[in-house]
XYZ file of C-alpha atoms in Angstrom:
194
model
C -25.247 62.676 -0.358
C -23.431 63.180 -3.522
C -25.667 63.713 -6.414
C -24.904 62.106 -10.314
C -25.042 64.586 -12.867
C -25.176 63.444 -16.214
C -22.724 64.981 -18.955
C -22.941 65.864 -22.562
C -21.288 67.960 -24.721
C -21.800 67.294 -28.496
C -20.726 69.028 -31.677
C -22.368 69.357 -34.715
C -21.317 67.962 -38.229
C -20.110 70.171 -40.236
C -20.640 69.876 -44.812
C -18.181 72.226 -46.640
C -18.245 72.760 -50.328
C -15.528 72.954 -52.833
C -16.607 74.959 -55.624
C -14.170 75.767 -59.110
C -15.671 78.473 -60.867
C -16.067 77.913 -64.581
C -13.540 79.783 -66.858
C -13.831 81.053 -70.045
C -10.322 81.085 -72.474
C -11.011 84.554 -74.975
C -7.493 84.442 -76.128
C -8.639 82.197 -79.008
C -11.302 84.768 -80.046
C -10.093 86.586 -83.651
C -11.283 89.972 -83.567
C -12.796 90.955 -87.150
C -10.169 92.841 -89.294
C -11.546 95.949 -91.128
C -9.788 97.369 -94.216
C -10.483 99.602 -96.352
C -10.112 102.539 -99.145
C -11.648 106.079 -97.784
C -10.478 108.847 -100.411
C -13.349 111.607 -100.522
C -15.346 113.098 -103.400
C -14.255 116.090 -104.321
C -15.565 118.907 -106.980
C -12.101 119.513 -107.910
C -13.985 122.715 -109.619
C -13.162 126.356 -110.346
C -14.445 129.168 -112.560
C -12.414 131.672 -114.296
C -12.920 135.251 -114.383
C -14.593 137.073 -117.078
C -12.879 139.242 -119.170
C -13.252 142.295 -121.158
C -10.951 143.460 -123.598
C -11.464 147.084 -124.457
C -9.588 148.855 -127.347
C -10.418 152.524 -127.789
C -7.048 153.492 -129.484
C -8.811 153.799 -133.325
C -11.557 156.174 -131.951
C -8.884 158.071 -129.515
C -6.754 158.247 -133.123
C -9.214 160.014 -135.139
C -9.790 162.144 -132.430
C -6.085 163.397 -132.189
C -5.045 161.851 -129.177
C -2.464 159.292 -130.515
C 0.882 157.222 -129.327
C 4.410 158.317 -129.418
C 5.082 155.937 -131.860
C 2.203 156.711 -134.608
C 3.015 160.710 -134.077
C 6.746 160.223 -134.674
C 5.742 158.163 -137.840
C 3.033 160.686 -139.012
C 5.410 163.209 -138.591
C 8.373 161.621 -140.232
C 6.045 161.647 -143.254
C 4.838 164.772 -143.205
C 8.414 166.799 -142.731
C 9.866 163.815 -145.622
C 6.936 165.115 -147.964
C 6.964 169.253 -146.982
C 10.703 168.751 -147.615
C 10.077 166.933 -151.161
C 7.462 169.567 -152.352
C 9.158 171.898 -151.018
C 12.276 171.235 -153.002
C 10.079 170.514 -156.324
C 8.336 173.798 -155.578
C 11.726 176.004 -155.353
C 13.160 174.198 -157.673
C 10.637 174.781 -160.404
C 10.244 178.706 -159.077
C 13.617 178.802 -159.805
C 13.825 177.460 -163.582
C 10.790 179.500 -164.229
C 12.736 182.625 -162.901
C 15.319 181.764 -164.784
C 13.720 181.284 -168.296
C 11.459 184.097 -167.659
C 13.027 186.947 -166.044
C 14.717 188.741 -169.006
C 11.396 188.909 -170.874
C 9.136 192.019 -171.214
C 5.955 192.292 -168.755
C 7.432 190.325 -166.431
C 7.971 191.998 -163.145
C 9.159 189.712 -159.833
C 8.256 192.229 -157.341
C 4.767 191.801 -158.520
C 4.512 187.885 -158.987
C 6.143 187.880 -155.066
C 3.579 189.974 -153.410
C 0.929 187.971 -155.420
C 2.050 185.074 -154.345
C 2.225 185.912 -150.829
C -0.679 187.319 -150.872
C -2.622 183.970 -152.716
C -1.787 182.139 -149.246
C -4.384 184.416 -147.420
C -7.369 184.359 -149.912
C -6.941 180.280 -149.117
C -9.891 178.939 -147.732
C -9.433 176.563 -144.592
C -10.161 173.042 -145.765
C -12.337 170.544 -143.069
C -12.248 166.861 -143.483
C -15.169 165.354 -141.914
C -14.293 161.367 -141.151
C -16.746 159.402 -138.875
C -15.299 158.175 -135.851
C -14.572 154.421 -135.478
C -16.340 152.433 -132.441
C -14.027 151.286 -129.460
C -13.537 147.681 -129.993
C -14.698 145.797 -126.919
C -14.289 141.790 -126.863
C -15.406 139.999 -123.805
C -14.884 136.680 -122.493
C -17.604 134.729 -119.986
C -16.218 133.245 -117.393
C -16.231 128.984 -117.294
C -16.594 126.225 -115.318
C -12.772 123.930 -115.402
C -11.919 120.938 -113.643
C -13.365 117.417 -113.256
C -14.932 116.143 -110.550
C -13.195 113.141 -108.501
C -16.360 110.501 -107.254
C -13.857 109.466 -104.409
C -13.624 105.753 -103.292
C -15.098 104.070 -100.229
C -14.420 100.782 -99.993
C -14.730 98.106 -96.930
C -13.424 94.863 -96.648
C -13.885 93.203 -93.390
C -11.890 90.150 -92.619
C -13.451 87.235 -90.041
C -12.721 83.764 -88.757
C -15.474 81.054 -89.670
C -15.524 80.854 -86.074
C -13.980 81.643 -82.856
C -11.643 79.514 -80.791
C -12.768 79.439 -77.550
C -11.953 77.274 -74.269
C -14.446 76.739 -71.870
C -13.275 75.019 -68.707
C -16.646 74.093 -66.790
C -16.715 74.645 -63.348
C -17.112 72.157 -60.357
C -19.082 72.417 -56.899
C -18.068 69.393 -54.373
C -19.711 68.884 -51.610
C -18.005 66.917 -48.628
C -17.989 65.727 -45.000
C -15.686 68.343 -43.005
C -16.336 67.273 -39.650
C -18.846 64.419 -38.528
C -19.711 65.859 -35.116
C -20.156 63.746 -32.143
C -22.231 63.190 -28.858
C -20.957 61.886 -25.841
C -22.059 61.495 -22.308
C -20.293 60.696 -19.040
C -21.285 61.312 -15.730
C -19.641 63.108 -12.976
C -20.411 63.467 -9.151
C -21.813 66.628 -7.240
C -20.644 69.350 -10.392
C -21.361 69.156 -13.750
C -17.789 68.406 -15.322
C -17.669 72.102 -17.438
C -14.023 71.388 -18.914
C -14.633 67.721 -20.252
């Protein structure tokens, strides 16, 4: 006896989705524009050295220690003078020679050796000055320069507002496949490839 079998085979609908994400257009965004002045303070300061001006030549003078210069002049004086006396002194020993050498009493030998003898009955002769003070002049040192405050500035530059494109995004839903069930019936085996 040949049995009925009953067959089915089915499938099952199927929904897909479509789905656009949204998008978001930052070309049109203006980025803020920052510019600006950034010169730095500065003290622009500096102090000078003190100073100290010493002058000891006066009191290194009277002490006998002087320069070429002032000994050459000193000097120059002195031999222009000894030579001037000098002269004035011969030259009056010799009109006094002169006039008086023929007269009675009046022996040279004797007014030579008293003369030469009067130089070593002179008495040495100190001059007592006082000293002048080394001149000393100082300066303090100072404070120069002026100050520079600097200059920071900022200036930022934006857009009222941005320009931005938004594209929204979509999400479709649809049918794909409706599925199906169907039946049929077959004899003695169940139909496996239908």
């Amino acid at each position: 006896m040949m049995l009925v079998r009953l067959n089915t085979r089915h499938e099952l609908p199927q929904i897909a989705i479509r789905q656009t994400q949204g998008r978001l257009d930052e070309s049109g965004i203006i980025q803020p524009q920052i510019q600006g002045i950034n010169r730095q303070a500065r003290s622009n300061k500096t102090v000078t050295q003190s100073s100290l001006t010493l002058n000891s030549y006066p009191s290194r003078r009277a002490y006998g220690h002087r320069t070429m210069t002032d000994l050459t002049a000193e000097q120059g004086q002195r031999g222009i003078s000894d030579v001037q006396s000098a002269t004035s002194e011969h030259t009056n020993a010799g009109w006094a020679k002169a006039v008086n050498a023929a007269r009675r009493g009046n022996d040279i030998t004797q007014n030579a050796r008293a003369e030469m003898f009067s130089n070593y009955q002179a008495r040495t002769v100190f001059n007592i000055s006082a000293i002048p003070d080394p001149q000393m002049q100082g300066q303090p040192g100072t404070v120069v320069g002026e100050p520079d405050l600097g200059n920071i500035s900022v200036d930022i530059e934006t857009a009222p507002s941005a320009r931005i494109r938004y594209t929204p995004g979509s999400v479709e839903t649809y049918l794909q496949n409706e599925g199906f069930i169907r039946h049929w019936v077959s004899y003695d085996n169940y139909d496996i490839y239908a």
